Short mmCIF file of C-alpha atoms and ligand atoms in Angstrom, two decimals:
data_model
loop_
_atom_site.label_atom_id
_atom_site.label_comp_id
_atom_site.label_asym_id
_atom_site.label_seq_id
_atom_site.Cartn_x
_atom_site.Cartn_y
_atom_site.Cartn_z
CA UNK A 1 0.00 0.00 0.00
CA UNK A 2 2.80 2.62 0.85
CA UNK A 3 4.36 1.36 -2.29
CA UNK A 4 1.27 2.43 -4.56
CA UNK A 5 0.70 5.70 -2.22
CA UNK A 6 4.65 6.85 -3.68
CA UNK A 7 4.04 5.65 -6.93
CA UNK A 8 0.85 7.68 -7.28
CA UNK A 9 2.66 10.86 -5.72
CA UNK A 10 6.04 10.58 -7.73
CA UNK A 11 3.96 10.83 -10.65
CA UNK A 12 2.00 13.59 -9.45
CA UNK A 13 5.42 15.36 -8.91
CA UNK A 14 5.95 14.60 -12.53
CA UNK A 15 2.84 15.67 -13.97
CA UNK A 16 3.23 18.96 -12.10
CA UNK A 17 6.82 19.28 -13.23
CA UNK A 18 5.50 18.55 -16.97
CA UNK A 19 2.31 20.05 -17.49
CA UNK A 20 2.85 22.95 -15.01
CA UNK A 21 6.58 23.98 -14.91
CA UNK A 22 6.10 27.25 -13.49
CA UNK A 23 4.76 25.77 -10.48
CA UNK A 24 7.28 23.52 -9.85
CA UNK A 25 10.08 23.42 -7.27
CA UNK A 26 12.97 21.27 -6.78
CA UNK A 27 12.17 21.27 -2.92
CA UNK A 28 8.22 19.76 -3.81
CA UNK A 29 9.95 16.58 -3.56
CA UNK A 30 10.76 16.55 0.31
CA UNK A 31 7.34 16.73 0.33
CA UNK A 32 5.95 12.99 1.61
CA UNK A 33 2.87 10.98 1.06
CA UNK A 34 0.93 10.02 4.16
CA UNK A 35 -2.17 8.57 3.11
CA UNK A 36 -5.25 8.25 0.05
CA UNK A 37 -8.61 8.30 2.11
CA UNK A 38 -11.85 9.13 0.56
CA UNK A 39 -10.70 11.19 -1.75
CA UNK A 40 -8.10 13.32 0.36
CA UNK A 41 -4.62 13.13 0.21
CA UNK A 42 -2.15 13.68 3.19
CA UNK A 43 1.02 14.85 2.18
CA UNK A 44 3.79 15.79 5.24
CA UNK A 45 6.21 18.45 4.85
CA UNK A 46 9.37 19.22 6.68
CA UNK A 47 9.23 22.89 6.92
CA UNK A 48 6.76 24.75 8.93
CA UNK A 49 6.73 27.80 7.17
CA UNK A 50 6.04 25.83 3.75
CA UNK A 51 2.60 25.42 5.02
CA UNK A 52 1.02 28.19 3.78
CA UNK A 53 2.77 28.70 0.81
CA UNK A 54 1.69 25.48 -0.37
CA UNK A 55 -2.16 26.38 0.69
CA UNK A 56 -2.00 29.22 -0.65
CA UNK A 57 0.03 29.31 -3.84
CA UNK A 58 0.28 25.37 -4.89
CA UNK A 59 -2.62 24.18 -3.69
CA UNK A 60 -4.82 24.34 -7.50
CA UNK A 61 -2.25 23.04 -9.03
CA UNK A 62 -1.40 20.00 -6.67
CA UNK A 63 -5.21 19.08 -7.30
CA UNK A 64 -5.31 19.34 -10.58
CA UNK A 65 -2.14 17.26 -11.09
CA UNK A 66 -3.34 14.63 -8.79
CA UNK A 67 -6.82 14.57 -10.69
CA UNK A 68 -5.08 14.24 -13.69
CA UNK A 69 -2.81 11.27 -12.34
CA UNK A 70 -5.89 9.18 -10.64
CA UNK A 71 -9.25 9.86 -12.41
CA UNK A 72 -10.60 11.29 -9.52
CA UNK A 73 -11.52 14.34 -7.33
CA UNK A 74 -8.63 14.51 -5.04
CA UNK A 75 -8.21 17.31 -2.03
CA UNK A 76 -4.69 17.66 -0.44
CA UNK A 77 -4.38 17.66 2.96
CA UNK A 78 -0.94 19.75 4.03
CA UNK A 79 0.88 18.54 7.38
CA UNK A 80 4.21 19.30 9.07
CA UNK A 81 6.20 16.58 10.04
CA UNK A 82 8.77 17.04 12.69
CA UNK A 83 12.34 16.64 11.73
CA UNK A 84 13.98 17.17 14.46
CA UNK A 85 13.16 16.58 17.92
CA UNK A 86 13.38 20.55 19.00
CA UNK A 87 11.32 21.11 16.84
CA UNK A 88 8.91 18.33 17.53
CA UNK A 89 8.63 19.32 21.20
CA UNK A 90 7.80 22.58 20.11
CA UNK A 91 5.14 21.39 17.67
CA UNK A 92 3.49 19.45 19.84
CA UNK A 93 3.23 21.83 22.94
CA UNK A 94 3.07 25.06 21.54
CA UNK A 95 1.35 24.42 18.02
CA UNK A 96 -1.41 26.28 18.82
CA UNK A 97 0.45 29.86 19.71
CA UNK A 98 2.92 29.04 16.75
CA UNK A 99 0.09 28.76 13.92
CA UNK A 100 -1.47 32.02 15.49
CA UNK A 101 2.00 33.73 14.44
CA UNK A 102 2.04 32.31 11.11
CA UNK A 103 -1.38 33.07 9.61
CA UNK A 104 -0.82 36.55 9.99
CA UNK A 105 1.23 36.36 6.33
CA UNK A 106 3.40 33.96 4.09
CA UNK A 107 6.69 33.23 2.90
CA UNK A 108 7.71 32.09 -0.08
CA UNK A 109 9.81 29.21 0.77
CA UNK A 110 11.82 29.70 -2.26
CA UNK A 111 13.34 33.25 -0.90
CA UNK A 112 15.97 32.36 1.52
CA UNK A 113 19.54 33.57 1.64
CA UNK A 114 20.42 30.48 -0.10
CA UNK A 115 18.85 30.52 -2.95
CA UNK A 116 20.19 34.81 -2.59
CA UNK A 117 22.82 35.46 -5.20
CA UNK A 118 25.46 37.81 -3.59
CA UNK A 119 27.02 40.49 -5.82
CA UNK A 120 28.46 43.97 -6.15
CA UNK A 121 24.94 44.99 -6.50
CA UNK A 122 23.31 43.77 -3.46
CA UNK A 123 26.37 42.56 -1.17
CA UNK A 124 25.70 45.36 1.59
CA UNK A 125 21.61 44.99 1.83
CA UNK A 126 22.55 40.87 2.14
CA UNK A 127 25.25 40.96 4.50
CA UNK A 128 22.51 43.81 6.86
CA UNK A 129 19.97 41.23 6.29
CA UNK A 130 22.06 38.20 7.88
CA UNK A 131 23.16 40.19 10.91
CA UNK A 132 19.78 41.29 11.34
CA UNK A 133 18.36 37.99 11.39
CA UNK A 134 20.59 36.32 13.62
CA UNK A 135 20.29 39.24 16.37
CA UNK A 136 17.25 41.11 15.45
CA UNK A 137 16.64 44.29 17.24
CA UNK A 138 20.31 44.64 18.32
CA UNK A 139 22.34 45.45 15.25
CA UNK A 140 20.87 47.55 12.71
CA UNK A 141 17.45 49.40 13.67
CA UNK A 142 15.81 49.93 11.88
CA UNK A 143 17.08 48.37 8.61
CA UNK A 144 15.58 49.95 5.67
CA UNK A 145 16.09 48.55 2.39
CA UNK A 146 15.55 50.40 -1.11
CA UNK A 147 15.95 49.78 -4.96
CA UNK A 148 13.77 49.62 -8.19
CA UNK A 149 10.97 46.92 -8.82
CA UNK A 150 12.09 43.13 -8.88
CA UNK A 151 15.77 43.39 -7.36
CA UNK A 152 15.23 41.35 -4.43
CA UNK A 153 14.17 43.54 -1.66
CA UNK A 154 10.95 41.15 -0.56
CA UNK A 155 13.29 38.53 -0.89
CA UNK A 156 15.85 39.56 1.80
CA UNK A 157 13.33 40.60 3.57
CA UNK A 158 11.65 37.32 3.66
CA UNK A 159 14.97 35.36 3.76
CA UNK A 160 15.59 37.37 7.24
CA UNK A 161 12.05 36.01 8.75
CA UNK A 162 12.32 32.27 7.60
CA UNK A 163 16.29 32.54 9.73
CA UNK A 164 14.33 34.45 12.47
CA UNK A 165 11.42 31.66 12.75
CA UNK A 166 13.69 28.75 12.58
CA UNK A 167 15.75 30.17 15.34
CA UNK A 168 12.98 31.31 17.18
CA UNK A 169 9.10 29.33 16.51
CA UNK A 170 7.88 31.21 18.83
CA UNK A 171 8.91 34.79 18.37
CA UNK A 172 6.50 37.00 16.75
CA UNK A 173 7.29 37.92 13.55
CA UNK A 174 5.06 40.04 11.14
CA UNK A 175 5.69 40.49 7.03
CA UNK A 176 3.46 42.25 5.37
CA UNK A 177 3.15 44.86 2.40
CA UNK A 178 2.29 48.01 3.22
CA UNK A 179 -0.96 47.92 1.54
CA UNK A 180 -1.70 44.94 3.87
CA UNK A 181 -1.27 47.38 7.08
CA UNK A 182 -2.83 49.97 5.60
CA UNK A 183 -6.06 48.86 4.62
CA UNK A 184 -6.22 46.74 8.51
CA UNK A 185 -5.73 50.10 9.29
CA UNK A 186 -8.88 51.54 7.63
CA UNK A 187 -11.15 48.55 8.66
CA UNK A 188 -9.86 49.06 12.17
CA UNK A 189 -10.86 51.99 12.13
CA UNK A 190 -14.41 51.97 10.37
CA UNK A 191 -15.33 48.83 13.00
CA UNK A 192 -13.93 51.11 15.79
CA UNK A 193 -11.27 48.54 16.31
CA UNK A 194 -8.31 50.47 16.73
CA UNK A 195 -7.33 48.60 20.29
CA UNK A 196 -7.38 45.64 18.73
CA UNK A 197 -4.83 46.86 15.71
CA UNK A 198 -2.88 48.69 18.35
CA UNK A 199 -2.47 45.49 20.39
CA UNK A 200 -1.58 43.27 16.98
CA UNK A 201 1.01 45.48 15.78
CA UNK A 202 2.47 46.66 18.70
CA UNK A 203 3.41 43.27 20.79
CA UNK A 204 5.26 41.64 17.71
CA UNK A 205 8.98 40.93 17.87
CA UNK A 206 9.58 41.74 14.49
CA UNK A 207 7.75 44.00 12.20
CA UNK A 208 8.57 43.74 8.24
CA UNK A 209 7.03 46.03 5.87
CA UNK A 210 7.13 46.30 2.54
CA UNK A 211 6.67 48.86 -0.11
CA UNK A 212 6.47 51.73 2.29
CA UNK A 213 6.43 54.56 -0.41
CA UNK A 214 2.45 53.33 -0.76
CA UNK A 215 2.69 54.88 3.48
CA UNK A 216 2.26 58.60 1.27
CA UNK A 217 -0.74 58.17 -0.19
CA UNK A 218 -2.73 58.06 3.22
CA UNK A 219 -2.17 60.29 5.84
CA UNK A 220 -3.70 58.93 8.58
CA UNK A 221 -2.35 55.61 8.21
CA UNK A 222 1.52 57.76 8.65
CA UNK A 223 0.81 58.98 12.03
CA UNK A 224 -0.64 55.48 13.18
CA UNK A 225 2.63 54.40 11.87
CA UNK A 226 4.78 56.72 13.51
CA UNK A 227 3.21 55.40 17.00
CA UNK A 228 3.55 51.78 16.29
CA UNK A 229 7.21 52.35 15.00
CA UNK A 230 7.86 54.47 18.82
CA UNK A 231 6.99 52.16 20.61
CA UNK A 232 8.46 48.83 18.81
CA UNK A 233 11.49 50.86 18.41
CA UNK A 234 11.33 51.82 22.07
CA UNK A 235 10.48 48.15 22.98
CA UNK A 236 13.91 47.34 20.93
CA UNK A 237 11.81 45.69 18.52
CA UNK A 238 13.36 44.83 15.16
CA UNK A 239 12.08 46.90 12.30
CA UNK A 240 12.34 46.13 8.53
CA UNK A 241 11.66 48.46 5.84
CA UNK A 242 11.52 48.15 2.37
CA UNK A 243 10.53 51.12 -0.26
CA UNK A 244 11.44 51.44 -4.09
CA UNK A 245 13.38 54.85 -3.25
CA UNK A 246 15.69 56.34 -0.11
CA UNK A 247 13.63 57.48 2.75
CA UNK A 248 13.74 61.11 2.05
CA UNK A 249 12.48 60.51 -1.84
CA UNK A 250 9.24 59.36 -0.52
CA UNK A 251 6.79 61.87 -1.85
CA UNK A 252 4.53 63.08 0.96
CA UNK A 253 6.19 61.35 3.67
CA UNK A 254 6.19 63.14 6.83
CA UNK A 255 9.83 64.44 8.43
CA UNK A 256 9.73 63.01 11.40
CA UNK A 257 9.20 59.52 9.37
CA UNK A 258 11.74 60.24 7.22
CA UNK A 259 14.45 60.99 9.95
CA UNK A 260 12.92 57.91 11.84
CA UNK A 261 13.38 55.52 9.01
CA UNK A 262 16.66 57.00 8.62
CA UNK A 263 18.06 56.22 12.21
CA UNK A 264 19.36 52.82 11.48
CA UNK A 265 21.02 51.52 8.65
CA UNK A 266 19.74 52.35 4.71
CA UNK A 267 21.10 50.69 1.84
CA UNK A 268 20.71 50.21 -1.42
CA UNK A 269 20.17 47.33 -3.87
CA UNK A 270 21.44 48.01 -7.80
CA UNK A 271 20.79 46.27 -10.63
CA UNK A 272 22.28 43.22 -10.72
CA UNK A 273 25.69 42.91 -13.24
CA UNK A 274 26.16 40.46 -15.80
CA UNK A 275 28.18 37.79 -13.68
CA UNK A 276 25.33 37.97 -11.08
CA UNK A 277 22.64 37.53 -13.85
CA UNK A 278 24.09 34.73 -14.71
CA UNK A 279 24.13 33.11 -11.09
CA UNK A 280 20.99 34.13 -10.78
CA UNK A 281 19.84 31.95 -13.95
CA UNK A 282 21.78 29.57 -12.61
CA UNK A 283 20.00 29.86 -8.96
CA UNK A 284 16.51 29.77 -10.45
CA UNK A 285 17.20 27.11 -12.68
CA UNK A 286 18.28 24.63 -9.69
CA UNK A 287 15.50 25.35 -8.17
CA UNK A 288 13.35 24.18 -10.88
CA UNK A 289 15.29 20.74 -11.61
CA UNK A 290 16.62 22.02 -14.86
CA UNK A 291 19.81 22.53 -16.42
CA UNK A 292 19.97 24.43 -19.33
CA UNK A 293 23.33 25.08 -21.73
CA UNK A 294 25.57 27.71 -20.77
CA UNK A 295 25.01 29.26 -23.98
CA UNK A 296 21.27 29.67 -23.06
CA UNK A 297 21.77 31.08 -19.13
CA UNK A 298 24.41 33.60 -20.92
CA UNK A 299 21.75 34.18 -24.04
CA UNK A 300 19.38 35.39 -21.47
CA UNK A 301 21.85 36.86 -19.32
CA UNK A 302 22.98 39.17 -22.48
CA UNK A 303 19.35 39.86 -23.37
CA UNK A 304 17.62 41.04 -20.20
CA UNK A 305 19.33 43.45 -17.97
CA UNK A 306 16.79 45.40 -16.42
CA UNK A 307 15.86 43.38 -13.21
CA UNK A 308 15.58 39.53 -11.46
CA UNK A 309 11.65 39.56 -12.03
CA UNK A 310 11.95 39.87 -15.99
CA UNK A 311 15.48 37.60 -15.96
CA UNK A 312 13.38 34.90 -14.20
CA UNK A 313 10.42 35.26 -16.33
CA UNK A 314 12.48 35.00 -19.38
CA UNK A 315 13.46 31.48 -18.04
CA UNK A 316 10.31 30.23 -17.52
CA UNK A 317 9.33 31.33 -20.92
CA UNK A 318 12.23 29.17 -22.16
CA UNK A 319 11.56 26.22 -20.13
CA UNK A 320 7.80 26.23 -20.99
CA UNK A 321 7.98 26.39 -24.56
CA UNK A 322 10.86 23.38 -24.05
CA UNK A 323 8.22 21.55 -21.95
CA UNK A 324 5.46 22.47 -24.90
CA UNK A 325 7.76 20.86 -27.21
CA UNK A 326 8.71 17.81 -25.05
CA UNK A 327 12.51 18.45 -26.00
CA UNK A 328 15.48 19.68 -24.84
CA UNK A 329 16.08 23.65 -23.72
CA UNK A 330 18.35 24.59 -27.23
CA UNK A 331 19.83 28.36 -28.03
CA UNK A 332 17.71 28.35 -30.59
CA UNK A 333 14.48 27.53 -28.48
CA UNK A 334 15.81 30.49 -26.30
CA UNK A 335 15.97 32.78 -29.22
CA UNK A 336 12.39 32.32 -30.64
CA UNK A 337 11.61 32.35 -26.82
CA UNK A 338 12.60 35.93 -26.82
CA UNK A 339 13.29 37.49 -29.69
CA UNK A 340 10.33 38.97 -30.14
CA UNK A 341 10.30 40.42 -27.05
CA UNK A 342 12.36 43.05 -25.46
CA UNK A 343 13.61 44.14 -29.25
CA UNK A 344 10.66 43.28 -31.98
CA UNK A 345 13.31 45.06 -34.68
CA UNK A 346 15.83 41.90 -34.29
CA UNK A 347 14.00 39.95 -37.00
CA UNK A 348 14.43 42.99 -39.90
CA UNK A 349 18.05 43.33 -38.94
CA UNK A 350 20.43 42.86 -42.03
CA UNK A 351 23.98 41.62 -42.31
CA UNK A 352 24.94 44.60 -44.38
CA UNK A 353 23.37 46.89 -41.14
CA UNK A 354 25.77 44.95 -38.92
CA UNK A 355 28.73 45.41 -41.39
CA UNK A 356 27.89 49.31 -41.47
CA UNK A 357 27.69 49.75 -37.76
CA UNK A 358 31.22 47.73 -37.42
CA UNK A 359 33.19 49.34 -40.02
CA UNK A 360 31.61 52.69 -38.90
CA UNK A 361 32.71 52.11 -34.87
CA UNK A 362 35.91 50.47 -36.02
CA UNK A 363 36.76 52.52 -38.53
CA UNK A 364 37.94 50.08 -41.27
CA UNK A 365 36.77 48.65 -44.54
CA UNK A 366 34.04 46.42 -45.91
CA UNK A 367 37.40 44.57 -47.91
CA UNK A 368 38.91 44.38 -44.51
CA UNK A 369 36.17 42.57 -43.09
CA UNK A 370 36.04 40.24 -46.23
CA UNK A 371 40.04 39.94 -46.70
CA UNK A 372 42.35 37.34 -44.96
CA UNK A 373 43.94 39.74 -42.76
CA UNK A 374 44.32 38.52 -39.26
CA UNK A 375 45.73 41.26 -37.06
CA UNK A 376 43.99 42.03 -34.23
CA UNK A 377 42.47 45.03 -35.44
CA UNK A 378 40.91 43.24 -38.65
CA UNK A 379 40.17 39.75 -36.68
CA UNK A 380 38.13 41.32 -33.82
CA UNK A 381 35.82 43.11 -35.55
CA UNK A 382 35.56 40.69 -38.05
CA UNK A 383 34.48 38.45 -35.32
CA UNK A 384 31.93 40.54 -33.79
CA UNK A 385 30.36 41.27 -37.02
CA UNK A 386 30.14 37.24 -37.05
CA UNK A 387 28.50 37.51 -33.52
CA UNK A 388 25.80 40.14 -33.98
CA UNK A 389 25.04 38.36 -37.25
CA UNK A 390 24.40 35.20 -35.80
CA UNK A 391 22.57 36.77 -32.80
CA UNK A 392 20.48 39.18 -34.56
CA UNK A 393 19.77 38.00 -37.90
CA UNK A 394 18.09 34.44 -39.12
CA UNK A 395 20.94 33.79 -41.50
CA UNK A 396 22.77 30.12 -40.81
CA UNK A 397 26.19 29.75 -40.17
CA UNK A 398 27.17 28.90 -43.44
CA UNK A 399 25.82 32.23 -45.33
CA UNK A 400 26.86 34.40 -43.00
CA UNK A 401 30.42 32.87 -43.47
CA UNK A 402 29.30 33.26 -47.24
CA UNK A 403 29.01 36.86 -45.98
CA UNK A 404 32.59 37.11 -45.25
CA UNK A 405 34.86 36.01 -48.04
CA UNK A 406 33.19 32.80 -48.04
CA UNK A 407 34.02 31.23 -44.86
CA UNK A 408 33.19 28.19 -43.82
CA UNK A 409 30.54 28.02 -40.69
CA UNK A 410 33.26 26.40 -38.22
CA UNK A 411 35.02 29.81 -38.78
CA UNK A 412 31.78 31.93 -37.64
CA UNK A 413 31.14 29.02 -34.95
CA UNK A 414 34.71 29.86 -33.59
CA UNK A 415 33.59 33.36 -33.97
CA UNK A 416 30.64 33.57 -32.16
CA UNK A 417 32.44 31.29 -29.17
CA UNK A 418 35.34 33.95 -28.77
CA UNK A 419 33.17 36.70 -28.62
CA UNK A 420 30.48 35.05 -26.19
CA UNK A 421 33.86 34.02 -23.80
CA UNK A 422 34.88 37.49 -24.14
CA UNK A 423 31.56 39.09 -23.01
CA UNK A 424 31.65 36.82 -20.20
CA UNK A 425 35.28 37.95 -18.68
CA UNK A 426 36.10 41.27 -20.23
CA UNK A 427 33.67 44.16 -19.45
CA UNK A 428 34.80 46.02 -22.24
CA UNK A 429 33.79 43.79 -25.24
CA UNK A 430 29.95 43.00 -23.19
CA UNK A 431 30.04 46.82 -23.08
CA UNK A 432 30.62 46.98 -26.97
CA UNK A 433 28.53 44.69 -28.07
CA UNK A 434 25.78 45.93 -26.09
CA UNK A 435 26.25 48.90 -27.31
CA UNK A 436 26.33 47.74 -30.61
CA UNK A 437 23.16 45.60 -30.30
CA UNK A 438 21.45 48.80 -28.59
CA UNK A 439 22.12 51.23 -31.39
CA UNK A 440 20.82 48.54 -34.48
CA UNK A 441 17.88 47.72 -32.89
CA UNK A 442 17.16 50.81 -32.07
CA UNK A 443 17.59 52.09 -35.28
P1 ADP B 501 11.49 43.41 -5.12
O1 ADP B 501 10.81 43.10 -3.84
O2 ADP B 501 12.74 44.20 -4.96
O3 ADP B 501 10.57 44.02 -6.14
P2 ADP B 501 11.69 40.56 -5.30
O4 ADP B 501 12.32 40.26 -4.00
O5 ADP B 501 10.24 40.27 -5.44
O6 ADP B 501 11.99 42.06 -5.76
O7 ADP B 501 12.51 39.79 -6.43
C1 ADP B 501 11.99 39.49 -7.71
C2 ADP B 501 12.45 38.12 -8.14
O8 ADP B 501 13.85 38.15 -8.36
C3 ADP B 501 12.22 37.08 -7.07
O9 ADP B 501 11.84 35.89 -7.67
C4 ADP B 501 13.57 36.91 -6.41
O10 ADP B 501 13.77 35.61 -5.93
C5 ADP B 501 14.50 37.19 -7.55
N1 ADP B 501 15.78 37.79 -7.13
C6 ADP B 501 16.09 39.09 -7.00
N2 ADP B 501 17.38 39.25 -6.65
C7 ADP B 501 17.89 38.01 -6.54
C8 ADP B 501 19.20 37.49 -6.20
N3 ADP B 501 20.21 38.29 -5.91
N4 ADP B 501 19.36 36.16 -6.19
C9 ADP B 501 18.34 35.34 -6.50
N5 ADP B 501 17.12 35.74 -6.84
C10 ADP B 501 16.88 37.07 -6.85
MG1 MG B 502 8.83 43.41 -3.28
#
């Protein structure tokens, strides 16, 4: 019987990791069968604060992928198994005041400082969010973190609670968006229950709250937050702030917020730099079980360098449409992935554009480019005309070495591999060619 109960969840892990990709984590399978019983399915898992997530986020799909597997309506049944026997005791004595602390809001259990690439761009908001978590309330207070949309700030943030809970079960730790406190707020207030919000937000160990520029749009909901801040900052209560600008570049934001938020430490996350796009692909793709060609990860790397959100997106583009096809996740499956996308003008881009742009910047001759010169200041242009071709135009290897004196497509292959190693370890040439790539699509 236990033997049929695995076999019917392995292959609900593997019609979820088919048929719904995005979905799927690599962690899913610590996840354990307990039992089939009319129609429910128990499933254990070993980390508390998975719970929810799982409810809340996985919980469609899980069904769905279990109806698919046995023919039948199937609900799913989430429960924590202890894994260690701290943690058991705990469980069993003090569930009841621990699940209290954890409805209040939900971590993703993919954003922990693990699965955190550290880089130039973020090193000093990471390194603040480590000592924070490991002695909240006594090193930086509070900790404010700030930086444009989808560069990881809810992900510290929520990396510092799951280190704080495991530490501590029991302490009471609160994440929330902004919007979250201020719209309790606003009920609180129309039901004439401001004791009880006072009482919620002001006895928690931690307090973590994100997107705090959306504090300016309601005054009211500032000076309630000015109190609770006193008096968890009084309490020497750990406070963590996140915002999509510095403190002070809050429109509307009061002054004696502003100076308040700025008391402790502020830092700033950047946009991440090639290298760390790249570990990031690499990061995400662990996570989900797959392990795409270098060529691919740097592809993708090259192509989207605005923030983590979009990088990750473009990789579950390229995985679905792999999954779609039931084959492996190719360059060119990567390309057709995205070309469209960030620059729709890559399709009517010609090889004799490409040959302009290069003899323009370099300031040599179409000849030169077709000739048998190899010095350095023919080859390398030569080369990167080879690259943008193949990256930017449909043309096969062989015609665009027909392009070039009639070379033959290991030549542009050799090509298009120096110039890819290059804009991995030399800034310079990933500057060019972006550069390069910018100014023809654009134009
Ligand atoms: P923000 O809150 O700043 O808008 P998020 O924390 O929601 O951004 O991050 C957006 C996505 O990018 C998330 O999936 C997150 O895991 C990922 N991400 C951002 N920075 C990193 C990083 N340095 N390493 C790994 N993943 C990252
Ligand atoms: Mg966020």
């Amino acid at each position: 019987m236990a033997d049929v109960l695995t076999n019917i969840w392995d292959e609900i892990l593997r019609h979820l990791q088919k048929h719904n990709s995005q979905l799927w984590r690599s962690w899913f399978e610590q996840i354990e069968p307990i039992s089939l019983d009319n129609g429910l399915l128990r499933v254990g898992v070993p980390e508390r604060s998975w719970l929810q997530f799982l409810r809340q986020e996985c919980n469609v799909g899980f069904r769905e992928a279990a109806q698919s597997v046995t023919g039948h309506l199937i609900g799913l049944e989430y429960v924590h198994t202890e894994q260690d026997d701290m943690s058991g005791q705990i469980d069993s004595d003090l569930a009841g005041d621990y699940n209290e602390n954890v409805d209040l809001f939900c971590l993703n259990p993919d954003y922990t400082f693990n699965n955190f690439v550290v880089g130039p761009c973020n090193r000093l908001a990471h390194a603040a969010c480590v000592a924070v978590s490991e002695s909240p309330g006594c090193t930086y207070n509070p900790l404010f973190l700030h930086g444009s949309v989808g560069l990881g700030k809810s992900h510290l943030m929520q990396s510092t609670c799951q280190v704080m809970l495991k530490q501590s079960p029991q302490a009471r730790i609160m994440y929330m968006t902004c919007e979250t406190f201020v719209n309790d707020f606003i009920q609180a207030v129309e039901n004439g229950k401001l004791y009880d919000f006072r009482y919620k937000y002001r006895y928690v160990d931690t307090l973590v709250i994100d997107d705090v520029q959306f504090l300016s749009e309601r005054e009211g909901s500032q000076e309630e937050f000015f109190h609770t801040f006193n008096s968890l900052y009084q309490a020497r209560k750990q406070i963590i702030l996140s915002s999509d600008c510095c403190p002070s570049e809050i429109p509307k934001l009061e002054d004696r917020l502003v100076s308040r938020f700025n008391q402790g430490l502020v830092t700033r996350i950047d946009k991440p730099g090639y290298e760390t796009r790249m570990a990031i692909l690499h990061k995400k793709a662990s996570l989900r079980s797959i392990d795409p060609p270098e060529e691919v990860i740097s592809f993708i790397a090259r192509k989207i360098d605005s923030n983590t959100r979009e990088l990750e997106g473009a990789l579950t583009k390229v995985h679905g449409l792999a999954m779609l096809d039931d084959g492996p996740i190719t360059l060119e499956l990567a390309r057709q992935a995205l070309g469209e996308e960030p620059t729709p003008a890559h399709r009517q881009i010609t090889i004799s554009q490409i040959i302009e742009s290069i003899t323009d910047h370099f300031d040599i001759r179409l000849s030169d480019l077709q000739g048998r010169r190899r010095s350095r200041s023919i080859a390398f242009p030569r080369q990167i005309c080879m690259y943008l071709a193949r990256d930017l135009t449909g043309h096969s290897l062989e015609e665009i070495g027909g392009y070039f004196g009639g070379r033959d497509h290991t030549t542009v292959l050799h090509a298009y591999r120096n110039i890819d190693k290059l804009c991995d370890h030399d800034e310079n040439v990933r500057r060019l060619v972006n550069g390069l790539v910018t100014s023809l699509t654009q134009h």
